[in-house]
Short mmCIF file of C-alpha atoms in Angstrom, two decimals:
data_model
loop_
_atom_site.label_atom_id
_atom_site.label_comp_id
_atom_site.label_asym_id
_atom_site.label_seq_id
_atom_site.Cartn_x
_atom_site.Cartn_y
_atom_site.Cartn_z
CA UNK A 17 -88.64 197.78 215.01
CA UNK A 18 -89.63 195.86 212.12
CA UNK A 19 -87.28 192.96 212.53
CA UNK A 20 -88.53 192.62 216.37
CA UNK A 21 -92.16 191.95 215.04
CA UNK A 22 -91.59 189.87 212.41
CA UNK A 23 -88.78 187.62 214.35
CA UNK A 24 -91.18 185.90 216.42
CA UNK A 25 -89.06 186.74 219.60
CA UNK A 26 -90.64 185.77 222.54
CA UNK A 27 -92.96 188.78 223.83
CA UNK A 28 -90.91 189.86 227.05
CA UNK A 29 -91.90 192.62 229.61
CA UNK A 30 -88.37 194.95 228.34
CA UNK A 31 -89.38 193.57 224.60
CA UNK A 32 -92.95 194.86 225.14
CA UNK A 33 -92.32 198.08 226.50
CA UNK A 34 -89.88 199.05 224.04
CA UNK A 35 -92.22 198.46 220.98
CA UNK A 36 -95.13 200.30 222.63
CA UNK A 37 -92.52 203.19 223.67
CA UNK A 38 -91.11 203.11 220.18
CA UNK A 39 -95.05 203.44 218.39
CA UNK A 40 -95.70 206.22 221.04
CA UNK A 41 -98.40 204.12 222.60
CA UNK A 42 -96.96 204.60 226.22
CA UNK A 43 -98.53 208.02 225.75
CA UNK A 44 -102.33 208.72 227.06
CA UNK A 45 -104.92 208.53 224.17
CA UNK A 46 -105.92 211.85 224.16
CA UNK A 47 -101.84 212.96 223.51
CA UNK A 48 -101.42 209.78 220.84
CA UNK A 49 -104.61 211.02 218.77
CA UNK A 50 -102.98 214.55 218.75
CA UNK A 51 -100.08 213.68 217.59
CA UNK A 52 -101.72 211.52 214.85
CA UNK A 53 -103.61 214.31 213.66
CA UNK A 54 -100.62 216.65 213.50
CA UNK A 55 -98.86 214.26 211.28
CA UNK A 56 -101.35 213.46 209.22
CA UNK A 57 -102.86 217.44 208.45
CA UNK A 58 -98.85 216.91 207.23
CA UNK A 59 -99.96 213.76 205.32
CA UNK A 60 -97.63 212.05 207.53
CA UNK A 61 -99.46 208.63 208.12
CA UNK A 62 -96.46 207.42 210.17
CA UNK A 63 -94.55 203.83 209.44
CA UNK A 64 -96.29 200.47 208.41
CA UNK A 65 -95.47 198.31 211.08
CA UNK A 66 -94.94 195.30 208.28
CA UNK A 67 -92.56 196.84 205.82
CA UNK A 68 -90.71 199.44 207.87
CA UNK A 69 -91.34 201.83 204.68
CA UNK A 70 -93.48 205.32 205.09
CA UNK A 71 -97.25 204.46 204.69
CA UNK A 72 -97.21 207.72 202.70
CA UNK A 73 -94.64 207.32 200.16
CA UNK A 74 -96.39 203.44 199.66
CA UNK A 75 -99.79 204.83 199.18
CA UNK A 76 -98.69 207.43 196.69
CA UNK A 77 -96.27 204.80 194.68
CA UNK A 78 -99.63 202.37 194.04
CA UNK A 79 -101.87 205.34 193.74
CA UNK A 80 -101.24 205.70 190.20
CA UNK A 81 -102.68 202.42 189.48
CA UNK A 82 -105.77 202.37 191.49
CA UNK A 83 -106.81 206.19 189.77
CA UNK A 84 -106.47 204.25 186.08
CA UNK A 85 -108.53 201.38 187.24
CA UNK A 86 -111.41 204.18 188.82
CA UNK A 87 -110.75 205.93 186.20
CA UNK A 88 -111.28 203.48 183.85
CA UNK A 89 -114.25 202.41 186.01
CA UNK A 90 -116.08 205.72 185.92
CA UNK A 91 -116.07 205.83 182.03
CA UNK A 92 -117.40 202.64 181.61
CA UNK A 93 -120.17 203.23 183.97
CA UNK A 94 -120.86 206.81 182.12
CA UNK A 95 -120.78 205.17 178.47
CA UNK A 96 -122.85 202.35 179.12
CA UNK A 97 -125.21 203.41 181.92
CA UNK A 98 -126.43 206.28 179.87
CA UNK A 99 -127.64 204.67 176.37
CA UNK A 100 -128.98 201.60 178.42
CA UNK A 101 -131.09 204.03 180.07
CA UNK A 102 -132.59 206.02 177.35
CA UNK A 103 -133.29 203.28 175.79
CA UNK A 104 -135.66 201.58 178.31
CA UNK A 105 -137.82 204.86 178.30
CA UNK A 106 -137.40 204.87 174.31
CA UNK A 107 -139.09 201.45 174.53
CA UNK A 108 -141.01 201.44 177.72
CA UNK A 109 -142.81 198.80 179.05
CA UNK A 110 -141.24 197.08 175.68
CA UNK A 111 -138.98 194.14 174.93
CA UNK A 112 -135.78 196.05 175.38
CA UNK A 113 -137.01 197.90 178.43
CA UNK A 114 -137.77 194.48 180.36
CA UNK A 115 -134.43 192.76 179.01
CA UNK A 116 -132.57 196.17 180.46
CA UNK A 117 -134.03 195.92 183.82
CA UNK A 118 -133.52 192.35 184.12
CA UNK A 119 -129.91 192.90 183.61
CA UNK A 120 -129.71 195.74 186.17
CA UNK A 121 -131.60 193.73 188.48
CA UNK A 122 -129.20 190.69 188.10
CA UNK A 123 -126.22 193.10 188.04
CA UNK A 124 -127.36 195.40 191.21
CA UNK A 125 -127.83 191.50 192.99
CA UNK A 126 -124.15 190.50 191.72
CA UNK A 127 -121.41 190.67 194.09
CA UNK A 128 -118.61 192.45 192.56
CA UNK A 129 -115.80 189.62 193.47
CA UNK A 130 -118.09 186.64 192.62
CA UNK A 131 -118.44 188.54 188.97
CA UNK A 132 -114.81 189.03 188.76
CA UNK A 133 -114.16 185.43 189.26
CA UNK A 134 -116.41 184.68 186.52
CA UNK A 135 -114.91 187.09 183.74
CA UNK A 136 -111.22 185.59 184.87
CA UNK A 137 -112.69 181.66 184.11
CA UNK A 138 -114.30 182.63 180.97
CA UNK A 139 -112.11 185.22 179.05
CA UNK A 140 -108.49 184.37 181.12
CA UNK A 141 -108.77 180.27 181.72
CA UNK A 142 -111.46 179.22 179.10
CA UNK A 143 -110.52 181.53 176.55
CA UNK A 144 -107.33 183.05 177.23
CA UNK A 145 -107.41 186.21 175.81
CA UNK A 146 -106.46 188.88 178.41
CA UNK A 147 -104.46 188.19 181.82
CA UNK A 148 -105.37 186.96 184.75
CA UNK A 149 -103.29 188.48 187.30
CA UNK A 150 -100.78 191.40 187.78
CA UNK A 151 -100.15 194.20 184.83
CA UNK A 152 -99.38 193.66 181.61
CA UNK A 153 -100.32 196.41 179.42
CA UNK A 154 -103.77 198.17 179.21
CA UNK A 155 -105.51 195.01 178.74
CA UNK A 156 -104.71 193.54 182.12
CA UNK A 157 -107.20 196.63 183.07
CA UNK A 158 -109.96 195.29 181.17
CA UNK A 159 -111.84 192.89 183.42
CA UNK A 160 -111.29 194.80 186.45
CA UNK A 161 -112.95 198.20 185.04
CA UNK A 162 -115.95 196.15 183.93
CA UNK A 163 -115.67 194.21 187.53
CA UNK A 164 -115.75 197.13 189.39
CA UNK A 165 -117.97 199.31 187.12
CA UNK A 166 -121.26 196.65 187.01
CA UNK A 167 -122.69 197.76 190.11
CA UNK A 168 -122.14 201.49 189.24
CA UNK A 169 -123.99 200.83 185.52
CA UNK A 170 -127.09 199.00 186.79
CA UNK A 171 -127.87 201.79 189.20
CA UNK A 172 -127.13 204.62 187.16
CA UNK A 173 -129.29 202.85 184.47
CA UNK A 174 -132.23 202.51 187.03
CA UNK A 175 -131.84 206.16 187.95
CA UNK A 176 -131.62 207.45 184.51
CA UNK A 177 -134.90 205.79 183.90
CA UNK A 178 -136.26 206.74 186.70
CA UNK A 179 -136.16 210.20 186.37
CA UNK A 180 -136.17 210.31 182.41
CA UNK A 181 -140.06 208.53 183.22
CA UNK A 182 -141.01 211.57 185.53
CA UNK A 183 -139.41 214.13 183.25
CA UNK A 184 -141.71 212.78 180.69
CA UNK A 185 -145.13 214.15 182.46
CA UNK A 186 -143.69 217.99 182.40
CA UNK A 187 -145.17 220.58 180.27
CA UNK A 188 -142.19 221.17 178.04
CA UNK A 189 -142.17 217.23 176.89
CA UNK A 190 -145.89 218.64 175.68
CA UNK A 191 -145.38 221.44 174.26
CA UNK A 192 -142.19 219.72 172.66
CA UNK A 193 -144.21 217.38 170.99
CA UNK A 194 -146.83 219.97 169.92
CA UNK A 195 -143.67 221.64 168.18
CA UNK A 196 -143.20 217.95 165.96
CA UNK A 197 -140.51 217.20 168.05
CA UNK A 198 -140.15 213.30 168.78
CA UNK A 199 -137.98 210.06 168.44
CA UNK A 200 -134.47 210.39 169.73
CA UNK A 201 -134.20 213.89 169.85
CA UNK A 202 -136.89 214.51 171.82
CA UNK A 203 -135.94 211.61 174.23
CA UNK A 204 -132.30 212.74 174.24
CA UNK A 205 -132.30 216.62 173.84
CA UNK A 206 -135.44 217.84 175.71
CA UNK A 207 -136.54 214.42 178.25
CA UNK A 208 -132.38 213.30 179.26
CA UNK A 209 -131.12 217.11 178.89
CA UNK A 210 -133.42 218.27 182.05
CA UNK A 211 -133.59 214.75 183.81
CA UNK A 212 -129.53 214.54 183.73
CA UNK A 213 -128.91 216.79 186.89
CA UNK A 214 -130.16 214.18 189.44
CA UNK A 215 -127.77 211.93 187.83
CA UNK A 216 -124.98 214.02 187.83
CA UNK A 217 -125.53 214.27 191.47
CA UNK A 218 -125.04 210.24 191.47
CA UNK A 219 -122.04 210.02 189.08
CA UNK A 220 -120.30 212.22 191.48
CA UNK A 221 -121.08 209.33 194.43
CA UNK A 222 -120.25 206.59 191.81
CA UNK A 223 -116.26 208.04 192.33
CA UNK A 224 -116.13 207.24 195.94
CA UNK A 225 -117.74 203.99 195.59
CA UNK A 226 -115.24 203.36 192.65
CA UNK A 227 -112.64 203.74 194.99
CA UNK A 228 -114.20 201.79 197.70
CA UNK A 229 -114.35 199.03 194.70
CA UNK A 230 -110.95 199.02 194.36
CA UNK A 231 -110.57 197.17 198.01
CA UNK A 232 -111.45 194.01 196.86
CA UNK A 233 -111.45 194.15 192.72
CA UNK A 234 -107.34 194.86 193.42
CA UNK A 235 -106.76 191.70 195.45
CA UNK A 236 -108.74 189.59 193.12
CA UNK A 237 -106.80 190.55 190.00
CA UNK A 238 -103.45 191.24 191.96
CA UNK A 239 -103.38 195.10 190.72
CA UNK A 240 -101.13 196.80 192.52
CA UNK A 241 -102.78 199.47 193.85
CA UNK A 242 -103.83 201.13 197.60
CA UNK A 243 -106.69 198.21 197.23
CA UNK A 244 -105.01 195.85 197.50
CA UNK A 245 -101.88 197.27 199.67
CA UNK A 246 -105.09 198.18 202.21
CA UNK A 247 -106.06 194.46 202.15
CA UNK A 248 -102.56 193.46 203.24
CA UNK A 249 -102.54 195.92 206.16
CA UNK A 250 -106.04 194.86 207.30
CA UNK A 251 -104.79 191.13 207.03
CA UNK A 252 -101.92 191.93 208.97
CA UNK A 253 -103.35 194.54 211.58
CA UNK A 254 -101.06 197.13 210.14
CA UNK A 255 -103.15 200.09 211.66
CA UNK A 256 -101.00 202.99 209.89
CA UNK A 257 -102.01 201.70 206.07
CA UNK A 258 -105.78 201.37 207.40
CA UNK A 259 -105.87 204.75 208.86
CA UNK A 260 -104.41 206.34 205.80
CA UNK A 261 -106.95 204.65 203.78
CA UNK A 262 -109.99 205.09 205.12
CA UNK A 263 -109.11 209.22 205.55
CA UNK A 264 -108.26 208.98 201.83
CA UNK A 265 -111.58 207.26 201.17
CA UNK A 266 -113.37 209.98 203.01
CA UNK A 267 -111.15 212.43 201.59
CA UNK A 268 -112.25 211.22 198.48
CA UNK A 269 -116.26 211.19 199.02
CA UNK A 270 -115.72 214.51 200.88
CA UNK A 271 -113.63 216.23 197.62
CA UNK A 272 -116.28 214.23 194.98
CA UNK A 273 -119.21 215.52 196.75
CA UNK A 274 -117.91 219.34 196.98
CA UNK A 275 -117.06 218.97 193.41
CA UNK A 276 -120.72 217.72 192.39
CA UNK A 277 -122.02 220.65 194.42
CA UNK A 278 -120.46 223.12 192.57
CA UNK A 279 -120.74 222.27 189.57
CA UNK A 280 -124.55 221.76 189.71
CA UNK A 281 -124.89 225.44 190.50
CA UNK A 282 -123.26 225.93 187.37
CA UNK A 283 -125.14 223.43 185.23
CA UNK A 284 -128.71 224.61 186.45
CA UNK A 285 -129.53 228.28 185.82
CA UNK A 286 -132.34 227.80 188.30
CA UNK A 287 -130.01 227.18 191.14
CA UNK A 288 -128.04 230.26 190.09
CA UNK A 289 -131.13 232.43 190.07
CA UNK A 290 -131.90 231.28 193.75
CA UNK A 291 -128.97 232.05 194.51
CA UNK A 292 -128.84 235.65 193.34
CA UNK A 293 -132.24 236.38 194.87
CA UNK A 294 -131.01 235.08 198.00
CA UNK A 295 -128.11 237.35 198.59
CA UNK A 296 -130.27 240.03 196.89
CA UNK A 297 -133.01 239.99 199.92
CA UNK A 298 -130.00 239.15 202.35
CA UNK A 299 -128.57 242.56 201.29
CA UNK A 300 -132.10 244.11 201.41
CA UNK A 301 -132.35 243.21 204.93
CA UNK A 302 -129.29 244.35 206.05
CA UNK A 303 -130.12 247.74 203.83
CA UNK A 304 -133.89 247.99 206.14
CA UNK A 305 -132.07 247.17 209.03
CA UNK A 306 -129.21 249.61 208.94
CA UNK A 307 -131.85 252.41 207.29
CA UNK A 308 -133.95 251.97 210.79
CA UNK A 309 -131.12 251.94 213.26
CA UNK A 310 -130.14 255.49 211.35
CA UNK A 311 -133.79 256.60 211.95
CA UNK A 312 -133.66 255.66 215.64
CA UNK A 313 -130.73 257.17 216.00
#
């Protein structure tokens, strides 16, 4: 049915009727949204109404370039966000501490597009030294990680501060220093060591919004990748490729957030221990409990 939509035909009662009987959308809502679901649990996202071609087989042919570029993305934010953020505590209320949360301030304010723009007229017009547009080797991948990663490092900096600052005023930082423990290895080791859970919690977050990223950092720099293939469908009201990605965007949050979860019961020995007592009165109950229906009885 491609060719019908895309021949300008004149829109005909028959013409009509067969498109919407040939989408399924003759059917009631209730039926249509079943059927949806069914094919989709089968990641079946059903046929873009533009190209004729399987939404899923698209989505999974520009995946790999969208995962490099949040990939990509994520590093940079982990690399950078977590020195610039030691080192405003290291110098608090310093030089290097105001110049740091100027730039997060300036980068938090920046819209990721309009930032884009201005790395492609510098380093791609001005200078010339990477690509503009499309792929052509690993460089091409430069500007957009550091595009869509600027947001990501100015908050993660802020954070890492933040709670690196309130980590100072525990007991251990004391009795650390009482030990003749200071400089870096007291700010890195003891303060960032316990403060880094929090921000764990956040990097895991940082993935999803990555990927959200990718929307509009793909079309700028003509990446092909579900970014900017999404931007196409929403352009052209091609509702299979939006549906597909906004379940793989929650998808996404859904999987990173599960992921985080875990893994901070692993990383904090506290959490574990809560977790042991827990079940260990839960199974002390149910001991009482079964002990006095025995008695009753």
């Amino acid at each position: 049915m491609t060719y019908i939509i895309n021949s300008n035909l004149p829109a005909t009662p028959e013409l009509v009727e067969e498109i919407r009987h040939s989408f399924g959308l003759d059917k009631p809502i209730l039926t249509q949204y079943v059927l949806w679901l069914q094919s989709a649990m089968q990641l079946d996202f059903g046929t873009s109404y533009m190209t004729g071609r399987s939404v899923s087989e698209d989505f999974l042919h520009f995946l790999p370039t969208t995962l490099i570029l949040v990939a990509c993305g994520f590093v940079l934010t982990f690399i950078c966000s977590v020195p610039l953020g030691i080192l405003s505590v290291y110098y608090h209320n310093r030089f290097p501490d105001f110049l740091i949360r100027f730039f997060c301030f300036i980068g938090v304010s920046t819209p990721n597009f309009w930032f884009a723009f201005l790395l492609m007229l510098f380093f791609c017009i001005y200078l010339g030294w990477l690509p503009a547009i499309g792929i052509e080797g690993a460089q091409s991948f430069i500007l957009p990680s550091i595009s869509i990663a600027l947001m990501s490092i100015c908050i993660n900096t802020r954070l890492i501060r933040a709670n690196m600052l309130e980590a100072q005023k525990d007991r251990y930082v004391i009795y650390a220093k009482m030990r003749g423990i200071k400089g870096w290895r007291l700010y890195v080791k003891h303060i960032f060591y316990n403060a880094f859970l929090p921000i764990f919690t956040a990097m895991g977050m940082h993935l999803g919004e990555l990927i959200g990223g990718a929307l509009v950092i793909e079309s700028v720099f003509a990446l092909p990748g579900i970014g900017l293939y999404s931007i196409q469908g929403i352009a052209n009201h091609d509702y299979p490729v939006i549906q597909c990605f906004i379940v793989v965007l929650s998808f996404c949050f859904v999987l990173c957030n599960a992921i985080v979860d875990i893994c901070y019961g692993l990383l904090d020995p506290r959490i574990r221990k809560q977790m042991e007592n827990a079940e260990n009165a839960q199974k002390g109950q149910v001991y009482h409990f079964e002990s006095a229906i025995k008695e009753n009885v």
